[in-house]
mmCIF file of N, CA and C in Angstrom:
data_model
loop_
_atom_site.group_PDB
_atom_site.id
_atom_site.type_symbol
_atom_site.label_atom_id
_atom_site.label_comp_id
_atom_site.label_asym_id
_atom_site.label_seq_id
_atom_site.Cartn_x
_atom_site.Cartn_y
_atom_site.Cartn_z
ATOM 1 N N MET A 1076 0.808 -1.182 0.000
ATOM 2 C CA MET A 1076 0.000 0.000 0.000
ATOM 3 C C MET A 1076 0.864 1.264 0.000
ATOM 4 N N ARG A 1077 1.920 1.274 0.820
ATOM 5 C CA ARG A 1077 2.813 2.430 0.880
ATOM 6 C C ARG A 1077 3.493 2.674 -0.444
ATOM 7 N N LYS A 1078 3.867 1.590 -1.134
ATOM 8 C CA LYS A 1078 4.517 1.728 -2.432
ATOM 9 C C LYS A 1078 3.595 2.419 -3.421
ATOM 10 N N ASN A 1079 2.315 2.028 -3.428
ATOM 11 C CA ASN A 1079 1.343 2.645 -4.332
ATOM 12 C C ASN A 1079 1.158 4.125 -4.006
ATOM 13 N N ALA A 1080 1.107 4.478 -2.738
ATOM 14 C CA ALA A 1080 0.944 5.879 -2.332
ATOM 15 C C ALA A 1080 2.135 6.711 -2.801
ATOM 16 N N ARG A 1081 3.351 6.181 -2.625
ATOM 17 C CA ARG A 1081 4.544 6.895 -3.089
ATOM 18 C C ARG A 1081 4.518 7.053 -4.605
ATOM 19 N N GLY A 1082 4.081 6.027 -5.284
ATOM 20 C CA GLY A 1082 4.009 6.078 -6.743
ATOM 21 C C GLY A 1082 3.015 7.128 -7.213
ATOM 22 N N ILE A 1083 1.863 7.171 -6.555
ATOM 23 C CA ILE A 1083 0.838 8.153 -6.906
ATOM 24 C C ILE A 1083 1.339 9.566 -6.608
ATOM 25 N N ILE A 1084 1.967 9.737 -5.452
ATOM 26 C CA ILE A 1084 2.517 11.049 -5.094
ATOM 27 C C ILE A 1084 3.569 11.462 -6.111
ATOM 28 N N GLY A 1085 4.402 10.550 -6.541
ATOM 29 C CA GLY A 1085 5.428 10.838 -7.543
ATOM 30 C C GLY A 1085 4.819 11.260 -8.877
ATOM 31 N N ILE A 1086 3.751 10.577 -9.285
ATOM 32 C CA ILE A 1086 3.086 10.908 -10.545
ATOM 33 C C ILE A 1086 2.440 12.290 -10.446
ATOM 34 N N VAL A 1087 1.747 12.573 -9.346
ATOM 35 C CA VAL A 1087 1.112 13.875 -9.148
ATOM 36 C C VAL A 1087 2.167 14.977 -9.149
ATOM 37 N N ALA A 1088 3.285 14.758 -8.463
ATOM 38 C CA ALA A 1088 4.364 15.758 -8.415
ATOM 39 C C ALA A 1088 4.926 15.994 -9.814
ATOM 40 N N ALA A 1089 5.105 14.955 -10.585
ATOM 41 C CA ALA A 1089 5.622 15.099 -11.945
ATOM 42 C C ALA A 1089 4.648 15.869 -12.824
ATOM 43 N N LEU A 1090 3.352 15.567 -12.696
ATOM 44 C CA LEU A 1090 2.346 16.281 -13.481
ATOM 45 C C LEU A 1090 2.292 17.756 -13.106
ATOM 46 N N LEU A 1091 2.392 18.062 -11.812
ATOM 47 C CA LEU A 1091 2.406 19.455 -11.376
ATOM 48 C C LEU A 1091 3.615 20.185 -11.924
ATOM 49 N N CYS A 1092 4.747 19.512 -11.937
ATOM 50 C CA CYS A 1092 5.976 20.119 -12.450
ATOM 51 C C CYS A 1092 5.845 20.401 -13.942
ATOM 52 N N VAL A 1093 5.345 19.441 -14.699
ATOM 53 C CA VAL A 1093 5.154 19.628 -16.139
ATOM 54 C C VAL A 1093 4.144 20.742 -16.388
ATOM 55 N N GLY A 1094 3.065 20.756 -15.615
ATOM 56 C CA GLY A 1094 2.047 21.805 -15.753
ATOM 57 C C GLY A 1094 2.616 23.183 -15.513
ATOM 58 N N SER A 1095 3.448 23.318 -14.497
ATOM 59 C CA SER A 1095 4.010 24.642 -14.214
ATOM 60 C C SER A 1095 5.011 25.065 -15.277
ATOM 61 N N LEU A 1096 5.739 24.124 -15.851
ATOM 62 C CA LEU A 1096 6.697 24.461 -16.909
ATOM 63 C C LEU A 1096 6.012 24.827 -18.209
ATOM 64 N N SER A 1097 4.849 24.254 -18.463
ATOM 65 C CA SER A 1097 4.150 24.529 -19.720
ATOM 66 C C SER A 1097 3.326 25.803 -19.657
ATOM 67 N N GLY A 1098 3.265 26.435 -18.501
ATOM 68 C CA GLY A 1098 2.529 27.682 -18.381
ATOM 69 C C GLY A 1098 1.090 27.500 -17.965
ATOM 70 N N CYS A 1099 0.708 26.293 -17.625
ATOM 71 C CA CYS A 1099 -0.664 26.072 -17.173
ATOM 72 C C CYS A 1099 -0.919 26.916 -15.937
ATOM 73 N N GLY A 1100 -1.987 27.612 -15.944
ATOM 74 C CA GLY A 1100 -2.329 28.427 -14.794
ATOM 75 C C GLY A 1100 -1.637 29.780 -14.777
ATOM 76 N N ALA A 1101 -0.750 30.038 -15.746
ATOM 77 C CA ALA A 1101 -0.059 31.329 -15.783
ATOM 78 C C ALA A 1101 -1.022 32.389 -16.295
ATOM 79 N N LYS A 1102 -0.944 33.553 -15.712
ATOM 80 C CA LYS A 1102 -1.830 34.649 -16.120
ATOM 81 C C LYS A 1102 -1.320 35.257 -17.429
ATOM 82 N N SER A 1103 -2.219 35.475 -18.357
ATOM 83 C CA SER A 1103 -1.873 36.068 -19.643
ATOM 84 C C SER A 1103 -1.564 37.553 -19.470
ATOM 85 N N THR A 1104 -0.586 38.034 -20.235
ATOM 86 C CA THR A 1104 -0.264 39.459 -20.185
ATOM 87 C C THR A 1104 -1.007 40.223 -21.276
ATOM 88 N N GLU A 1105 -1.741 39.517 -22.107
ATOM 89 C CA GLU A 1105 -2.523 40.168 -23.153
ATOM 90 C C GLU A 1105 -3.760 40.803 -22.535
ATOM 91 N N PRO A 1106 -4.078 42.039 -22.935
ATOM 92 C CA PRO A 1106 -5.288 42.670 -22.393
ATOM 93 C C PRO A 1106 -6.545 42.019 -22.964
ATOM 94 N N SER A 1107 -7.605 42.070 -22.201
ATOM 95 C CA SER A 1107 -8.878 41.525 -22.670
ATOM 96 C C SER A 1107 -9.494 42.507 -23.677
ATOM 97 N N ALA A 1108 -10.487 42.037 -24.404
ATOM 98 C CA ALA A 1108 -11.177 42.901 -25.365
ATOM 99 C C ALA A 1108 -11.812 44.089 -24.653
ATOM 100 N N GLY A 1109 -12.341 43.867 -23.466
ATOM 101 C CA GLY A 1109 -12.944 44.945 -22.690
ATOM 102 C C GLY A 1109 -11.926 45.998 -22.281
ATOM 103 N N GLU A 1110 -10.727 45.549 -21.884
ATOM 104 C CA GLU A 1110 -9.664 46.486 -21.499
ATOM 105 C C GLU A 1110 -9.224 47.334 -22.688
ATOM 106 N N VAL A 1111 -9.118 46.702 -23.849
ATOM 107 C CA VAL A 1111 -8.738 47.432 -25.059
ATOM 108 C C VAL A 1111 -9.815 48.452 -25.421
ATOM 109 N N ALA A 1112 -11.062 48.033 -25.382
ATOM 110 C CA ALA A 1112 -12.175 48.936 -25.701
ATOM 111 C C ALA A 1112 -12.203 50.119 -24.736
ATOM 112 N N ASP A 1113 -11.987 49.850 -23.452
ATOM 113 C CA ASP A 1113 -11.969 50.935 -22.456
ATOM 114 C C ASP A 1113 -10.821 51.908 -22.721
ATOM 115 N N ARG A 1114 -9.653 51.369 -23.076
ATOM 116 C CA ARG A 1114 -8.503 52.232 -23.344
ATOM 117 C C ARG A 1114 -8.781 53.144 -24.533
ATOM 118 N N PHE A 1115 -9.282 52.575 -25.629
ATOM 119 C CA PHE A 1115 -9.555 53.387 -26.820
ATOM 120 C C PHE A 1115 -10.680 54.386 -26.582
ATOM 121 N N SER A 1116 -11.692 54.001 -25.831
ATOM 122 C CA SER A 1116 -12.801 54.936 -25.606
ATOM 123 C C SER A 1116 -12.365 56.126 -24.749
ATOM 124 N N ALA A 1117 -11.322 55.960 -23.946
ATOM 125 C CA ALA A 1117 -10.811 57.060 -23.123
ATOM 126 C C ALA A 1117 -9.911 58.017 -23.914
ATOM 127 N N MET A 1118 -9.476 57.588 -25.100
ATOM 128 C CA MET A 1118 -8.585 58.425 -25.914
ATOM 129 C C MET A 1118 -9.384 59.439 -26.726
ATOM 130 N N LYS A 1119 -8.807 60.606 -26.919
ATOM 131 C CA LYS A 1119 -9.381 61.615 -27.826
ATOM 132 C C LYS A 1119 -8.865 61.306 -29.224
ATOM 133 N N LYS A 1120 -9.747 61.453 -30.225
ATOM 134 C CA LYS A 1120 -9.402 61.134 -31.609
ATOM 135 C C LYS A 1120 -9.425 62.391 -32.467
ATOM 136 N N TYR A 1121 -8.456 62.488 -33.390
ATOM 137 C CA TYR A 1121 -8.353 63.654 -34.269
ATOM 138 C C TYR A 1121 -7.970 63.201 -35.670
ATOM 139 N N ASP A 1122 -8.605 63.809 -36.673
ATOM 140 C CA ASP A 1122 -8.158 63.622 -38.048
ATOM 141 C C ASP A 1122 -7.013 64.589 -38.278
ATOM 142 N N VAL A 1123 -5.962 64.111 -38.924
ATOM 143 C CA VAL A 1123 -4.777 64.931 -39.177
ATOM 144 C C VAL A 1123 -4.536 64.968 -40.678
ATOM 145 N N LYS A 1124 -4.368 66.152 -41.216
ATOM 146 C CA LYS A 1124 -4.037 66.305 -42.636
ATOM 147 C C LYS A 1124 -2.542 66.040 -42.817
ATOM 148 N N PRO A 1125 -2.159 65.250 -43.816
ATOM 149 C CA PRO A 1125 -0.747 64.932 -44.005
ATOM 150 C C PRO A 1125 0.044 66.017 -44.742
ATOM 151 N N ASN A 1126 -0.585 67.162 -45.026
ATOM 152 C CA ASN A 1126 0.066 68.202 -45.835
ATOM 153 C C ASN A 1126 0.748 69.290 -45.006
ATOM 154 N N GLY A 1127 0.918 69.050 -43.709
ATOM 155 C CA GLY A 1127 1.587 70.030 -42.866
ATOM 156 C C GLY A 1127 0.670 71.015 -42.178
ATOM 157 N N ASN A 1128 -0.641 70.947 -42.468
ATOM 158 C CA ASN A 1128 -1.582 71.829 -41.765
ATOM 159 C C ASN A 1128 -1.522 71.565 -40.272
ATOM 160 N N ILE A 1129 -1.707 72.601 -39.494
ATOM 161 C CA ILE A 1129 -1.651 72.480 -38.040
ATOM 162 C C ILE A 1129 -3.045 72.207 -37.483
ATOM 163 N N THR A 1130 -3.116 71.218 -36.622
ATOM 164 C CA THR A 1130 -4.331 70.908 -35.880
ATOM 165 C C THR A 1130 -4.075 71.319 -34.433
ATOM 166 N N THR A 1131 -4.868 72.226 -33.910
ATOM 167 C CA THR A 1131 -4.712 72.642 -32.518
ATOM 168 C C THR A 1131 -5.551 71.731 -31.639
ATOM 169 N N VAL A 1132 -4.917 71.171 -30.634
ATOM 170 C CA VAL A 1132 -5.543 70.212 -29.747
ATOM 171 C C VAL A 1132 -5.424 70.730 -28.321
ATOM 172 N N THR A 1133 -6.545 70.785 -27.616
ATOM 173 C CA THR A 1133 -6.534 71.214 -26.222
ATOM 174 C C THR A 1133 -6.632 69.985 -25.333
ATOM 175 N N THR A 1134 -5.680 69.856 -24.412
ATOM 176 C CA THR A 1134 -5.680 68.729 -23.485
ATOM 177 C C THR A 1134 -5.863 69.243 -22.057
ATOM 178 N N SER A 1135 -6.522 68.442 -21.240
ATOM 179 C CA SER A 1135 -6.733 68.834 -19.844
ATOM 180 C C SER A 1135 -5.753 68.138 -18.904
ATOM 181 N N LYS A 1136 -4.926 67.264 -19.459
ATOM 182 C CA LYS A 1136 -3.925 66.537 -18.678
ATOM 183 C C LYS A 1136 -2.676 66.338 -19.519
ATOM 184 N N SER A 1137 -1.607 65.892 -18.886
ATOM 185 C CA SER A 1137 -0.437 65.454 -19.634
ATOM 186 C C SER A 1137 -0.773 64.092 -20.238
ATOM 187 N N GLY A 1138 0.037 63.633 -21.184
ATOM 188 C CA GLY A 1138 -0.235 62.341 -21.805
ATOM 189 C C GLY A 1138 0.623 62.117 -23.023
ATOM 190 N N THR A 1139 0.133 61.303 -23.947
ATOM 191 C CA THR A 1139 0.884 60.928 -25.147
ATOM 192 C C THR A 1139 0.009 61.064 -26.378
ATOM 193 N N PHE A 1140 0.576 61.693 -27.414
ATOM 194 C CA PHE A 1140 -0.043 61.729 -28.738
ATOM 195 C C PHE A 1140 0.516 60.564 -29.541
ATOM 196 N N TYR A 1141 -0.358 59.886 -30.273
ATOM 197 C CA TYR A 1141 0.034 58.841 -31.221
ATOM 198 C C TYR A 1141 -0.499 59.247 -32.582
ATOM 199 N N VAL A 1142 0.298 59.050 -33.633
ATOM 200 C CA VAL A 1142 -0.183 59.266 -34.993
ATOM 201 C C VAL A 1142 -0.193 57.909 -35.684
ATOM 202 N N LEU A 1143 -1.294 57.648 -36.398
ATOM 203 C CA LEU A 1143 -1.512 56.350 -37.022
ATOM 204 C C LEU A 1143 -1.762 56.504 -38.516
ATOM 205 N N ALA A 1144 -1.385 55.458 -39.260
ATOM 206 C CA ALA A 1144 -1.610 55.401 -40.705
ATOM 207 C C ALA A 1144 -2.018 53.969 -41.064
ATOM 208 N N TYR A 1145 -2.548 53.802 -42.268
ATOM 209 C CA TYR A 1145 -2.893 52.462 -42.738
ATOM 210 C C TYR A 1145 -1.629 51.653 -42.973
ATOM 211 N N ARG A 1146 -1.745 50.344 -42.818
ATOM 212 C CA ARG A 1146 -0.601 49.435 -42.955
ATOM 213 C C ARG A 1146 0.143 49.649 -44.281
ATOM 214 N N ASP A 1147 -0.606 49.818 -45.372
ATOM 215 C CA ASP A 1147 0.020 49.993 -46.685
ATOM 216 C C ASP A 1147 0.886 51.246 -46.756
ATOM 217 N N ASP A 1148 0.608 52.233 -45.915
ATOM 218 C CA ASP A 1148 1.343 53.497 -45.936
ATOM 219 C C ASP A 1148 2.483 53.556 -44.924
ATOM 220 N N LEU A 1149 2.550 52.600 -44.005
ATOM 221 C CA LEU A 1149 3.503 52.692 -42.891
ATOM 222 C C LEU A 1149 4.958 52.823 -43.333
ATOM 223 N N GLU A 1150 5.362 52.096 -44.373
ATOM 224 C CA GLU A 1150 6.759 52.157 -44.826
ATOM 225 C C GLU A 1150 7.158 53.552 -45.286
ATOM 226 N N LYS A 1151 6.206 54.338 -45.771
ATOM 227 C CA LYS A 1151 6.487 55.691 -46.259
ATOM 228 C C LYS A 1151 6.468 56.741 -45.151
ATOM 229 N N MET A 1152 5.916 56.393 -43.989
ATOM 230 C CA MET A 1152 5.740 57.365 -42.913
ATOM 231 C C MET A 1152 7.044 57.583 -42.150
ATOM 232 N N LYS A 1153 7.288 58.825 -41.792
ATOM 233 C CA LYS A 1153 8.468 59.183 -41.003
ATOM 234 C C LYS A 1153 7.986 59.911 -39.751
ATOM 235 N N ALA A 1154 8.274 59.338 -38.594
ATOM 236 C CA ALA A 1154 7.811 59.912 -37.327
ATOM 237 C C ALA A 1154 8.263 61.351 -37.167
ATOM 238 N N GLU A 1155 9.509 61.643 -37.533
ATOM 239 C CA GLU A 1155 10.055 62.988 -37.332
ATOM 240 C C GLU A 1155 9.416 64.029 -38.257
ATOM 241 N N SER A 1156 8.630 63.588 -39.237
ATOM 242 C CA SER A 1156 7.911 64.529 -40.102
ATOM 243 C C SER A 1156 6.584 64.970 -39.493
ATOM 244 N N CYS A 1157 6.290 64.459 -38.308
ATOM 245 C CA CYS A 1157 5.153 64.940 -37.520
ATOM 246 C C CYS A 1157 5.729 65.680 -36.315
ATOM 247 N N THR A 1158 5.074 66.765 -35.944
ATOM 248 C CA THR A 1158 5.566 67.550 -34.809
ATOM 249 C C THR A 1158 4.433 67.870 -33.843
ATOM 250 N N VAL A 1159 4.799 68.067 -32.587
ATOM 251 C CA VAL A 1159 3.888 68.591 -31.575
ATOM 252 C C VAL A 1159 4.583 69.816 -30.998
ATOM 253 N N ASP A 1160 3.926 70.951 -31.132
ATOM 254 C CA ASP A 1160 4.481 72.225 -30.671
ATOM 255 C C ASP A 1160 5.857 72.496 -31.290
ATOM 256 N N GLY A 1161 6.021 72.080 -32.550
ATOM 257 C CA GLY A 1161 7.260 72.313 -33.274
ATOM 258 C C GLY A 1161 8.359 71.294 -33.020
ATOM 259 N N ASN A 1162 8.143 70.371 -32.102
ATOM 260 C CA ASN A 1162 9.149 69.348 -31.782
ATOM 261 C C ASN A 1162 8.847 68.062 -32.536
ATOM 262 N N PRO A 1163 9.860 67.494 -33.214
ATOM 263 C CA PRO A 1163 9.627 66.256 -33.967
ATOM 264 C C PRO A 1163 9.179 65.111 -33.061
ATOM 265 N N MET A 1164 8.246 64.322 -33.571
ATOM 266 C CA MET A 1164 7.789 63.146 -32.839
ATOM 267 C C MET A 1164 8.817 62.037 -33.000
ATOM 268 N N LYS A 1165 8.718 61.021 -32.165
ATOM 269 C CA LYS A 1165 9.624 59.868 -32.202
ATOM 270 C C LYS A 1165 8.873 58.658 -32.738
ATOM 271 N N THR A 1166 9.635 57.675 -33.226
ATOM 272 C CA THR A 1166 9.031 56.427 -33.679
ATOM 273 C C THR A 1166 8.288 55.792 -32.513
ATOM 274 N N SER A 1167 7.088 55.340 -32.772
ATOM 275 C CA SER A 1167 6.238 54.808 -31.704
ATOM 276 C C SER A 1167 6.776 53.488 -31.168
ATOM 277 N N THR A 1168 6.744 53.367 -29.860
ATOM 278 C CA THR A 1168 7.081 52.105 -29.202
ATOM 279 C C THR A 1168 5.810 51.352 -28.806
ATOM 280 N N GLU A 1169 4.677 51.978 -29.036
ATOM 281 C CA GLU A 1169 3.382 51.387 -28.694
ATOM 282 C C GLU A 1169 2.835 50.677 -29.925
ATOM 283 N N ASP A 1170 2.339 49.473 -29.727
ATOM 284 C CA ASP A 1170 1.836 48.664 -30.839
ATOM 285 C C ASP A 1170 0.310 48.725 -30.871
ATOM 286 N N LEU A 1171 -0.213 49.913 -31.203
ATOM 287 C CA LEU A 1171 -1.662 50.088 -31.258
ATOM 288 C C LEU A 1171 -2.161 49.883 -32.677
ATOM 289 N N ASN A 1172 -3.318 49.289 -32.820
ATOM 290 C CA ASN A 1172 -4.022 49.346 -34.101
ATOM 291 C C ASN A 1172 -5.449 49.741 -33.809
ATOM 292 N N TYR A 1173 -5.905 50.688 -34.595
ATOM 293 C CA TYR A 1173 -7.174 51.347 -34.329
ATOM 294 C C TYR A 1173 -8.075 51.208 -35.553
ATOM 295 N N PRO A 1174 -9.284 50.683 -35.378
ATOM 296 C CA PRO A 1174 -10.180 50.510 -36.528
ATOM 297 C C PRO A 1174 -10.826 51.834 -36.946
ATOM 298 N N ASP A 1175 -10.851 52.084 -38.259
ATOM 299 C CA ASP A 1175 -11.565 53.274 -38.744
ATOM 300 C C ASP A 1175 -13.044 52.923 -38.918
ATOM 301 N N SER A 1176 -13.809 53.858 -39.407
ATOM 302 C CA SER A 1176 -15.254 53.645 -39.533
ATOM 303 C C SER A 1176 -15.618 52.630 -40.618
ATOM 304 N N LYS A 1177 -14.645 52.284 -41.484
ATOM 305 C CA LYS A 1177 -14.906 51.317 -42.557
ATOM 306 C C LYS A 1177 -14.395 49.923 -42.200
ATOM 307 N N GLY A 1178 -13.886 49.755 -40.965
ATOM 308 C CA GLY A 1178 -13.396 48.453 -40.537
ATOM 309 C C GLY A 1178 -11.949 48.175 -40.910
ATOM 310 N N LYS A 1179 -11.251 49.161 -41.431
ATOM 311 C CA LYS A 1179 -9.842 49.006 -41.789
ATOM 312 C C LYS A 1179 -8.997 49.576 -40.651
ATOM 313 N N ASN A 1180 -7.903 48.900 -40.308
ATOM 314 C CA ASN A 1180 -7.102 49.320 -39.156
ATOM 315 C C ASN A 1180 -5.992 50.292 -39.523
ATOM 316 N N LEU A 1181 -5.769 51.231 -38.601
ATOM 317 C CA LEU A 1181 -4.625 52.136 -38.669
ATOM 318 C C LEU A 1181 -3.648 51.714 -37.577
ATOM 319 N N PHE A 1182 -2.349 51.949 -37.815
ATOM 320 C CA PHE A 1182 -1.304 51.506 -36.902
ATOM 321 C C PHE A 1182 -0.408 52.679 -36.522
ATOM 322 N N THR A 1183 0.095 52.670 -35.289
ATOM 323 C CA THR A 1183 0.943 53.768 -34.816
ATOM 324 C C THR A 1183 2.300 53.742 -35.505
ATOM 325 N N PHE A 1184 2.783 54.946 -35.826
ATOM 326 C CA PHE A 1184 4.150 55.069 -36.317
ATOM 327 C C PHE A 1184 4.899 56.196 -35.609
ATOM 328 N N ALA A 1185 4.185 57.077 -34.921
ATOM 329 C CA ALA A 1185 4.829 58.207 -34.244
ATOM 330 C C ALA A 1185 4.159 58.445 -32.899
ATOM 331 N N GLN A 1186 4.950 58.941 -31.943
ATOM 332 C CA GLN A 1186 4.385 59.294 -30.655
ATOM 333 C C GLN A 1186 5.188 60.434 -30.040
ATOM 334 N N ALA A 1187 4.514 61.177 -29.161
ATOM 335 C CA ALA A 1187 5.161 62.266 -28.421
ATOM 336 C C ALA A 1187 4.494 62.404 -27.067
ATOM 337 N N LYS A 1188 5.302 62.498 -26.036
ATOM 338 C CA LYS A 1188 4.786 62.721 -24.687
ATOM 339 C C LYS A 1188 4.578 64.214 -24.472
ATOM 340 N N ILE A 1189 3.474 64.545 -23.818
ATOM 341 C CA ILE A 1189 3.130 65.921 -23.507
ATOM 342 C C ILE A 1189 3.169 66.056 -21.986
ATOM 343 N N GLY A 1190 3.977 66.981 -21.491
ATOM 344 C CA GLY A 1190 4.176 67.108 -20.054
ATOM 345 C C GLY A 1190 3.160 67.959 -19.323
ATOM 346 N N GLN A 1191 2.336 68.690 -20.068
ATOM 347 C CA GLN A 1191 1.379 69.564 -19.387
ATOM 348 C C GLN A 1191 0.112 69.728 -20.220
ATOM 349 N N SER A 1192 -0.932 70.140 -19.556
ATOM 350 C CA SER A 1192 -2.193 70.385 -20.250
ATOM 351 C C SER A 1192 -2.103 71.715 -20.991
ATOM 352 N N GLY A 1193 -3.077 71.955 -21.880
ATOM 353 C CA GLY A 1193 -3.119 73.218 -22.614
ATOM 354 C C GLY A 1193 -3.355 73.000 -24.096
ATOM 355 N N ASP A 1194 -3.096 74.053 -24.880
ATOM 356 C CA ASP A 1194 -3.239 73.980 -26.334
ATOM 357 C C ASP A 1194 -1.929 73.487 -26.936
ATOM 358 N N HIS A 1195 -2.043 72.497 -27.816
ATOM 359 C CA HIS A 1195 -0.864 71.935 -28.477
ATOM 360 C C HIS A 1195 -1.109 71.935 -29.976
ATOM 361 N N LYS A 1196 -0.055 72.185 -30.728
ATOM 362 C CA LYS A 1196 -0.141 72.241 -32.185
ATOM 363 C C LYS A 1196 0.465 70.966 -32.774
ATOM 364 N N LEU A 1197 -0.395 70.184 -33.430
ATOM 365 C CA LEU A 1197 0.000 68.917 -34.038
ATOM 366 C C LEU A 1197 0.034 69.101 -35.544
ATOM 367 N N SER A 1198 1.144 68.688 -36.159
ATOM 368 C CA SER A 1198 1.294 68.843 -37.601
ATOM 369 C C SER A 1198 2.038 67.639 -38.163
ATOM 370 N N CYS A 1199 1.638 67.190 -39.359
ATOM 371 C CA CYS A 1199 2.337 66.105 -40.055
ATOM 372 C C CYS A 1199 2.525 66.499 -41.508
ATOM 373 N N ASN A 1200 3.719 66.307 -42.007
ATOM 374 C CA ASN A 1200 4.025 66.559 -43.407
ATOM 375 C C ASN A 1200 4.481 65.235 -44.006
ATOM 376 N N GLN A 1201 3.508 64.440 -44.436
ATOM 377 C CA GLN A 1201 3.755 63.092 -44.946
ATOM 378 C C GLN A 1201 3.246 63.001 -46.377
ATOM 379 N N SER A 1202 4.091 62.563 -47.281
ATOM 380 C CA SER A 1202 3.610 62.344 -48.646
ATOM 381 C C SER A 1202 3.208 60.880 -48.788
ATOM 382 N N GLY A 1203 2.337 60.610 -49.705
ATOM 383 C CA GLY A 1203 1.967 59.225 -49.987
ATOM 384 C C GLY A 1203 0.773 58.706 -49.209
ATOM 385 N N THR A 1204 0.090 59.568 -48.474
ATOM 386 C CA THR A 1204 -1.112 59.121 -47.775
ATOM 387 C C THR A 1204 -2.107 60.266 -47.720
ATOM 388 N N ALA A 1205 -3.360 59.911 -47.658
ATOM 389 C CA ALA A 1205 -4.396 60.935 -47.537
ATOM 390 C C ALA A 1205 -5.048 60.874 -46.167
ATOM 391 N N ASN A 1206 -4.754 59.819 -45.408
ATOM 392 C CA ASN A 1206 -5.452 59.601 -44.145
ATOM 393 C C ASN A 1206 -4.487 59.364 -43.003
ATOM 394 N N LEU A 1207 -4.549 60.231 -42.022
ATOM 395 C CA LEU A 1207 -3.822 60.035 -40.769
ATOM 396 C C LEU A 1207 -4.815 60.274 -39.637
ATOM 397 N N LYS A 1208 -4.602 59.599 -38.556
ATOM 398 C CA LYS A 1208 -5.427 59.765 -37.364
ATOM 399 C C LYS A 1208 -4.470 59.986 -36.205
ATOM 400 N N ALA A 1209 -4.859 60.866 -35.281
ATOM 401 C CA ALA A 1209 -4.094 61.057 -34.048
ATOM 402 C C ALA A 1209 -4.961 60.674 -32.870
ATOM 403 N N LEU A 1210 -4.334 60.059 -31.892
ATOM 404 C CA LEU A 1210 -4.996 59.708 -30.651
ATOM 405 C C LEU A 1210 -4.235 60.373 -29.521
ATOM 406 N N PHE A 1211 -4.954 60.871 -28.531
ATOM 407 C CA PHE A 1211 -4.316 61.414 -27.337
ATOM 408 C C PHE A 1211 -4.758 60.588 -26.150
ATOM 409 N N GLU A 1212 -3.791 60.040 -25.431
ATOM 410 C CA GLU A 1212 -4.065 59.246 -24.233
ATOM 411 C C GLU A 1212 -3.563 60.010 -23.024
ATOM 412 N N ALA A 1213 -4.481 60.438 -22.179
ATOM 413 C CA ALA A 1213 -4.112 61.183 -20.981
ATOM 414 C C ALA A 1213 -3.412 60.279 -19.981
ATOM 415 N N THR A 1214 -2.462 60.848 -19.257
ATOM 416 C CA THR A 1214 -1.784 60.122 -18.201
ATOM 417 C C THR A 1214 -2.766 59.887 -17.068
ATOM 418 N N LYS A 1215 -2.732 58.697 -16.518
ATOM 419 C CA LYS A 1215 -3.674 58.354 -15.433
ATOM 420 C C LYS A 1215 -3.145 58.840 -14.110
#
């Protein structure tokens, strides 16, 4: 009887070890659909003309501006050709994709952190696209 108990305990221990190594029970780091929807609904959205026209944006908090383009246009986009308050934006480190009203996704290529609330001037001078979208995410 003792031999069987040890054998069963050994099998259970081995299964637990394999389960923990395979990631069973590990919490996913991917956000849920609800979390993504909540994040996007909290962002302010702006249409941006790619011809260098200035869009004035008023923010009530500090945060981050993201500029997005369609996947087909991403290779032509240059982050530094978009500016906030005259300062060139940086290549985006955020992997956002945002659906437009036609069900086609736009993807981030530029971002800029804003340290204070107020009026900000957003401008992009990008050739090869007719559609850009900007999102502003306030700091929590």
